[in-house]
Coordinates of C-alpha atoms in Angstrom, one line a residue:
X4 CA -227.6 -40.1 -81.0
X5 CA -229.6 -37.6 -78.6
X6 CA -227.5 -34.2 -78.4
X7 CA -227.1 -31.5 -76.0
X8 CA -225.6 -28.4 -76.4
X9 CA -222.6 -27.3 -74.7
X10 CA -221.5 -23.3 -75.9
X11 CA -220.6 -23.8 -79.4
X12 CA -220.5 -27.8 -79.4
X13 CA -223.2 -29.7 -80.4
X14 CA -222.0 -33.0 -78.0
X15 CA -224.2 -36.2 -77.2
X16 CA -226.6 -35.9 -74.5
X17 CA -224.5 -38.2 -71.7
X18 CA -220.8 -37.8 -72.7
X19 CA -217.6 -39.8 -71.5
X20 CA -215.9 -39.0 -68.0
X21 CA -212.7 -40.8 -68.4
X22 CA -211.2 -40.3 -65.0
X23 CA -211.9 -43.7 -63.3
X24 CA -209.5 -45.1 -66.5
X25 CA -206.3 -44.3 -64.9
X26 CA -207.3 -42.4 -61.2
X27 CA -209.3 -42.7 -58.1
X28 CA -211.1 -45.9 -57.2
X29 CA -208.0 -48.0 -56.6
X30 CA -205.5 -50.1 -58.7
X31 CA -206.8 -48.8 -62.7
X32 CA -207.5 -51.4 -65.2
X33 CA -205.1 -51.8 -67.9
X34 CA -204.2 -49.6 -70.6
X35 CA -205.4 -52.1 -73.0
X36 CA -208.8 -52.3 -70.9
X37 CA -208.7 -48.0 -70.8
X38 CA -208.5 -48.5 -74.7
X39 CA -211.2 -50.6 -75.2
X40 CA -213.7 -48.3 -73.4
X41 CA -212.4 -45.3 -74.7
X42 CA -213.1 -47.2 -78.5
X43 CA -216.3 -48.3 -77.9
X44 CA -217.4 -45.4 -76.7
X45 CA -216.3 -44.0 -80.1
X46 CA -217.9 -46.8 -81.6
X47 CA -221.4 -46.0 -79.8
X48 CA -220.9 -42.4 -81.2
X49 CA -220.2 -40.8 -78.4
X50 CA -218.6 -37.3 -78.6
X51 CA -217.8 -35.3 -75.4
X52 CA -214.9 -37.1 -73.7
X53 CA -213.4 -35.6 -70.1
X54 CA -210.2 -36.1 -68.7
X55 CA -207.9 -33.5 -66.5
X56 CA -204.0 -33.2 -65.7
X57 CA -204.2 -34.8 -62.4
X58 CA -206.3 -38.0 -63.6
X59 CA -202.9 -40.6 -63.4
X60 CA -200.9 -37.5 -63.3
X61 CA -201.3 -37.0 -66.9
X62 CA -201.8 -40.8 -67.7
X63 CA -205.0 -39.9 -68.4
X64 CA -204.6 -37.5 -70.9
X65 CA -201.7 -39.9 -72.8
X66 CA -204.0 -42.7 -73.0
X67 CA -207.3 -40.3 -74.1
X68 CA -204.7 -38.6 -76.8
X69 CA -203.6 -41.9 -78.0
X70 CA -207.1 -43.3 -78.8
X71 CA -208.9 -40.5 -79.8
X72 CA -206.1 -38.7 -82.2
X73 CA -207.7 -40.1 -85.2
X74 CA -211.2 -38.8 -84.6
X75 CA -210.0 -35.5 -82.9
X76 CA -211.8 -33.3 -85.1
X77 CA -215.4 -35.1 -84.9
X78 CA -215.3 -35.0 -81.0
X79 CA -215.4 -32.1 -78.2
X80 CA -212.0 -32.8 -76.0
X81 CA -212.5 -31.3 -72.5
X82 CA -209.4 -31.4 -70.0
X83 CA -209.1 -29.3 -66.8
X84 CA -206.0 -27.4 -64.9
X85 CA -204.7 -26.1 -61.7
X86 CA -204.8 -28.9 -60.2
X87 CA -202.2 -31.3 -61.2
X88 CA -198.9 -33.8 -59.7
X89 CA -196.0 -31.8 -58.5
X90 CA -192.9 -34.0 -57.3
X91 CA -192.2 -33.0 -53.2
X92 CA -188.4 -33.2 -52.5
X93 CA -188.4 -37.4 -52.8
X94 CA -189.7 -36.9 -56.8
X95 CA -193.1 -38.1 -55.5
X96 CA -195.9 -36.9 -57.3
X97 CA -198.0 -34.7 -54.6
X98 CA -201.7 -33.6 -55.9
X99 CA -201.2 -29.4 -55.6
X100 CA -204.0 -26.7 -56.3
X101 CA -202.2 -23.7 -58.0
X102 CA -204.5 -21.1 -59.8
X103 CA -201.7 -18.6 -60.7
X104 CA -201.3 -17.9 -64.4
X105 CA -197.8 -19.2 -65.0
X106 CA -198.7 -22.6 -63.9
X107 CA -202.4 -22.7 -65.6
X108 CA -200.3 -22.0 -68.7
X109 CA -198.2 -24.4 -68.5
X110 CA -200.8 -26.8 -67.4
X111 CA -202.2 -26.5 -70.6
X112 CA -199.3 -26.9 -72.7
X113 CA -198.1 -30.3 -71.0
X114 CA -202.2 -31.8 -71.7
X115 CA -202.0 -30.3 -75.3
X116 CA -198.6 -32.2 -75.5
X117 CA -200.1 -35.4 -73.6
X118 CA -203.3 -35.2 -75.8
X119 CA -201.3 -34.9 -78.8
X120 CA -203.5 -32.4 -80.0
X121 CA -203.2 -28.3 -80.8
X122 CA -205.9 -27.1 -79.1
X123 CA -208.4 -28.2 -76.5
X124 CA -212.2 -27.5 -77.1
X125 CA -213.4 -26.8 -73.5
X126 CA -210.5 -26.0 -71.0
X127 CA -211.6 -26.0 -66.8
X128 CA -209.6 -24.1 -64.1
X129 CA -210.2 -27.9 -62.3
X130 CA -210.3 -26.2 -58.7
X131 CA -210.2 -22.6 -57.8
X132 CA -206.9 -21.6 -55.9
X133 CA -208.4 -19.7 -53.4
X134 CA -205.5 -17.9 -52.7
X135 CA -205.7 -16.2 -55.9
X136 CA -208.8 -14.4 -57.2
X137 CA -211.1 -16.2 -59.8
X138 CA -210.5 -13.2 -62.4
X139 CA -207.0 -13.6 -62.3
X140 CA -207.0 -17.6 -62.8
X141 CA -209.7 -17.3 -65.8
X142 CA -208.2 -13.6 -67.0
X143 CA -204.6 -15.7 -67.9
X144 CA -206.9 -19.0 -69.3
X145 CA -208.5 -16.3 -71.8
X146 CA -205.2 -15.6 -73.1
X147 CA -205.0 -19.3 -73.8
X148 CA -208.0 -18.6 -75.4
X149 CA -206.5 -15.5 -77.4
X150 CA -203.9 -17.9 -78.3
X151 CA -205.7 -20.6 -80.1
X152 CA -204.5 -22.7 -77.0
X153 CA -208.4 -23.8 -75.9
X154 CA -211.8 -22.9 -77.4
X155 CA -214.0 -22.1 -74.5
X156 CA -213.5 -22.0 -70.4
X157 CA -215.4 -23.9 -67.9
X158 CA -215.0 -23.9 -64.1
X159 CA -215.3 -26.9 -61.9
X160 CA -216.5 -27.3 -57.7
X161 CA -217.6 -23.4 -57.6
X162 CA -220.7 -22.0 -56.3
X163 CA -222.6 -19.6 -58.0
X164 CA -221.1 -15.8 -57.2
X165 CA -217.6 -17.5 -58.4
X166 CA -218.7 -18.4 -61.4
X167 CA -220.8 -14.9 -61.8
X168 CA -217.5 -13.3 -61.2
X169 CA -215.3 -15.7 -63.6
X170 CA -218.3 -15.0 -66.2
X171 CA -217.5 -11.5 -66.0
X172 CA -213.6 -11.7 -67.4
X173 CA -214.5 -14.0 -69.8
X174 CA -217.6 -16.2 -71.3
X175 CA -217.9 -19.6 -69.1
X176 CA -219.1 -22.1 -71.5
X177 CA -219.2 -25.1 -68.9
X178 CA -219.9 -25.4 -64.7
X179 CA -218.7 -29.2 -63.8
X180 CA -219.9 -29.6 -60.7
X181 CA -220.8 -32.9 -58.8
X182 CA -224.5 -33.9 -59.6
X183 CA -226.7 -36.5 -58.8
X184 CA -229.6 -37.8 -56.6
X185 CA -227.6 -38.1 -53.5
X186 CA -225.4 -34.7 -54.3
X187 CA -228.5 -32.0 -54.5
X188 CA -225.8 -28.6 -53.8
X189 CA -226.5 -27.9 -57.4
X190 CA -229.8 -27.2 -56.5
X191 CA -229.4 -24.3 -54.3
X192 CA -227.7 -21.8 -56.5
X193 CA -225.2 -23.3 -59.1
X194 CA -228.1 -24.5 -61.8
X195 CA -230.0 -21.7 -61.8
X196 CA -227.3 -19.2 -62.1
X197 CA -225.8 -21.2 -65.3
X198 CA -229.1 -21.5 -66.7
X199 CA -229.4 -17.5 -66.7
X200 CA -226.3 -17.4 -67.9
X201 CA -226.2 -20.0 -70.6
X202 CA -223.6 -21.7 -69.5
X203 CA -223.7 -26.0 -69.3
X204 CA -224.0 -27.8 -66.6
X205 CA -221.9 -30.7 -66.7
X206 CA -222.8 -33.3 -63.8
X207 CA -219.9 -35.4 -62.4
X208 CA -220.7 -38.6 -60.4
X209 CA -224.3 -38.9 -62.2
X210 CA -224.9 -42.4 -60.5
X211 CA -223.1 -41.2 -57.0
X212 CA -219.5 -43.4 -57.1
X213 CA -221.2 -46.5 -58.2
X214 CA -223.7 -45.9 -55.4
X215 CA -226.6 -45.4 -58.2
X216 CA -225.5 -48.8 -60.3
X217 CA -226.5 -50.6 -57.3
X218 CA -222.8 -51.6 -57.1
X219 CA -221.3 -50.9 -54.0
X220 CA -222.6 -53.3 -51.6
X221 CA -219.6 -53.7 -49.3
X222 CA -217.6 -50.8 -48.7
X223 CA -214.7 -53.1 -46.6
X224 CA -213.4 -54.3 -50.1
X225 CA -212.5 -51.0 -51.3
X226 CA -208.9 -50.7 -52.6
X227 CA -206.6 -49.2 -50.3
X228 CA -206.0 -46.0 -52.9
X229 CA -209.6 -45.6 -53.5
X230 CA -211.2 -42.6 -53.0
X231 CA -214.4 -43.2 -51.4
X232 CA -212.5 -44.8 -48.4
X233 CA -212.4 -40.7 -47.3
X234 CA -216.0 -40.0 -48.1
X235 CA -218.2 -40.2 -45.3
X236 CA -221.4 -41.6 -46.9
X237 CA -218.9 -44.6 -47.7
X238 CA -218.2 -44.7 -43.9
X239 CA -219.7 -48.3 -42.5
X240 CA -222.4 -46.6 -40.6
X241 CA -223.6 -44.0 -43.3
X242 CA -223.4 -46.7 -46.2
X243 CA -225.2 -49.1 -43.6
X244 CA -228.6 -46.8 -43.8
X245 CA -227.5 -45.7 -47.1
X246 CA -228.1 -48.8 -48.6
X247 CA -231.8 -49.1 -47.0
X248 CA -232.4 -46.4 -50.1
X249 CA -231.5 -49.3 -52.4
X250 CA -234.6 -51.8 -52.6
X251 CA -237.2 -48.8 -53.3
X252 CA -234.8 -47.3 -55.5
X253 CA -234.6 -50.8 -57.3
X254 CA -238.5 -50.7 -57.5
X255 CA -238.7 -47.4 -59.5
X256 CA -236.2 -48.4 -61.9
X257 CA -238.1 -51.7 -62.2
X258 CA -241.6 -49.6 -63.0
X259 CA -239.3 -47.4 -65.2
X260 CA -238.3 -50.2 -67.3
X261 CA -234.3 -49.3 -66.8
X262 CA -231.1 -50.4 -64.6
X263 CA -230.6 -48.2 -61.7
X264 CA -227.9 -46.9 -63.5
X265 CA -229.8 -45.6 -66.3
X266 CA -232.6 -44.4 -63.8
X267 CA -230.2 -42.3 -62.0
X268 CA -228.5 -40.7 -65.6
X269 CA -232.2 -40.5 -66.8
X270 CA -233.3 -38.1 -63.7
X271 CA -230.5 -36.0 -64.9
X272 CA -231.1 -35.7 -67.8
X273 CA -235.3 -34.9 -67.0
X274 CA -233.9 -32.5 -64.7
X275 CA -233.2 -29.5 -67.3
X276 CA -232.1 -29.2 -70.9
X277 CA -228.8 -27.2 -69.7
X278 CA -227.2 -30.8 -68.1
X279 CA -225.0 -33.0 -69.5
X280 CA -223.8 -35.9 -67.2
X281 CA -220.4 -37.5 -67.9
X282 CA -220.9 -41.1 -66.2
X283 CA -217.5 -42.7 -66.0
X284 CA -216.9 -46.4 -65.9
X285 CA -214.0 -48.9 -66.6
X286 CA -216.5 -52.1 -68.3
X287 CA -217.1 -51.6 -72.3
X288 CA -221.0 -53.4 -70.6
X289 CA -222.0 -50.6 -68.3
X290 CA -221.2 -48.2 -70.9
X291 CA -223.3 -49.2 -73.4
X292 CA -225.8 -49.3 -70.6
X293 CA -224.9 -46.2 -69.4
X294 CA -225.3 -44.5 -72.4
X295 CA -229.0 -46.2 -73.6
X296 CA -230.2 -43.9 -70.3
X297 CA -231.0 -41.4 -73.2
X298 CA -234.0 -43.1 -74.6
X299 CA -235.5 -43.8 -71.0
X300 CA -238.8 -41.8 -70.6
X301 CA -239.6 -41.2 -66.9
X302 CA -243.4 -40.0 -65.9
X303 CA -243.5 -36.4 -64.0
X304 CA -245.1 -38.3 -61.2
X305 CA -241.9 -41.0 -61.0
X306 CA -239.9 -38.4 -60.9
X307 CA -241.9 -37.2 -58.1
X308 CA -241.1 -40.3 -56.0
X309 CA -237.8 -40.6 -56.8
X310 CA -237.1 -36.8 -55.5
X311 CA -238.6 -37.6 -52.1
X312 CA -236.4 -41.4 -51.8
X313 CA -233.2 -39.9 -52.4
X314 CA -232.3 -36.4 -51.6
X315 CA -230.2 -34.1 -48.9
X316 CA -232.4 -35.1 -46.3
X317 CA -232.4 -39.0 -47.2
X318 CA -228.7 -39.8 -47.4
X319 CA -226.4 -39.9 -44.4
X320 CA -223.2 -38.2 -44.3
X321 CA -221.5 -35.9 -46.2
X322 CA -219.7 -36.6 -49.6
X323 CA -216.4 -35.2 -48.6
X324 CA -214.0 -35.2 -46.0
X325 CA -213.4 -31.8 -43.9
X326 CA -210.4 -31.5 -45.8
X327 CA -211.7 -31.7 -49.1
X328 CA -214.7 -29.2 -48.3
X329 CA -212.1 -26.6 -47.7
X330 CA -210.6 -27.2 -51.3
X331 CA -214.2 -26.5 -53.2
X332 CA -215.8 -23.7 -53.7
X333 CA -219.4 -25.3 -54.2
X334 CA -222.5 -24.1 -51.6
X335 CA -223.3 -26.7 -49.1
X336 CA -227.3 -27.5 -47.3
X337 CA -227.2 -25.8 -43.9

């Protein structure tokens, strides 16, 4: 397996994002199917697994912990706090961003229990709670490092200035932001800032929430709870425009001798050595397809045509709704 570096950890060049085994894209698969995907990843040699307290309101961590426990010391296990399920007055769990020190400690301890481990290798602040100074949240997380509950710290969906402020409090090992051909916000400043500071850049949604797998022909078929229903790029008008990008994209994939999903992942791996993509899937076959992208080699001229075809100017629609955009700190294009 090809490898890359995240702080002190040597990991497979392509990791596994575990979110959609329990969360986000409609009704999740049965636990048995999630276990099959995780075991297939282990069998394939994957050493980087990414989960969060939010995913399935803890169910994803329980699944990951149960399957990975016998292999724990051979893996780099990542989770996130500061965004979790909190019961409302009726006892229904609601998604809440909370970066207060006491909450982060509680989130971490809950995650350790669900993951059945005594330490989390890389612990992210899932969202910066803008009511709490980033220095205060990261300071609280640094105490978790001192206590041996986590080994290293990360941030998710943050801008370059926030990265610098946090890094001044405690070394940041990784930043996890969305990055793909059709989401280029990281290229404004975060990618360069991470490279300058020696921080790994973990790219989530690297195949554009399934779009670059050539797997989203009909948005009307989305489940009622599929988060893509709230994303402007998948509304009917924007999606129709974006679908026009796929025929030439498929042609480039054929020219490269790979599948559309592999082309998206190979493009990321060619962009910079500090980038580690973490695609997610509920299918063992798709998992194997994704991992094989590490072997794909792209000519510079083909990368140039790919960059010109799909970018922030050619993709229709914002990546998030107005409310979701207010919850993140990533740079945006004018």
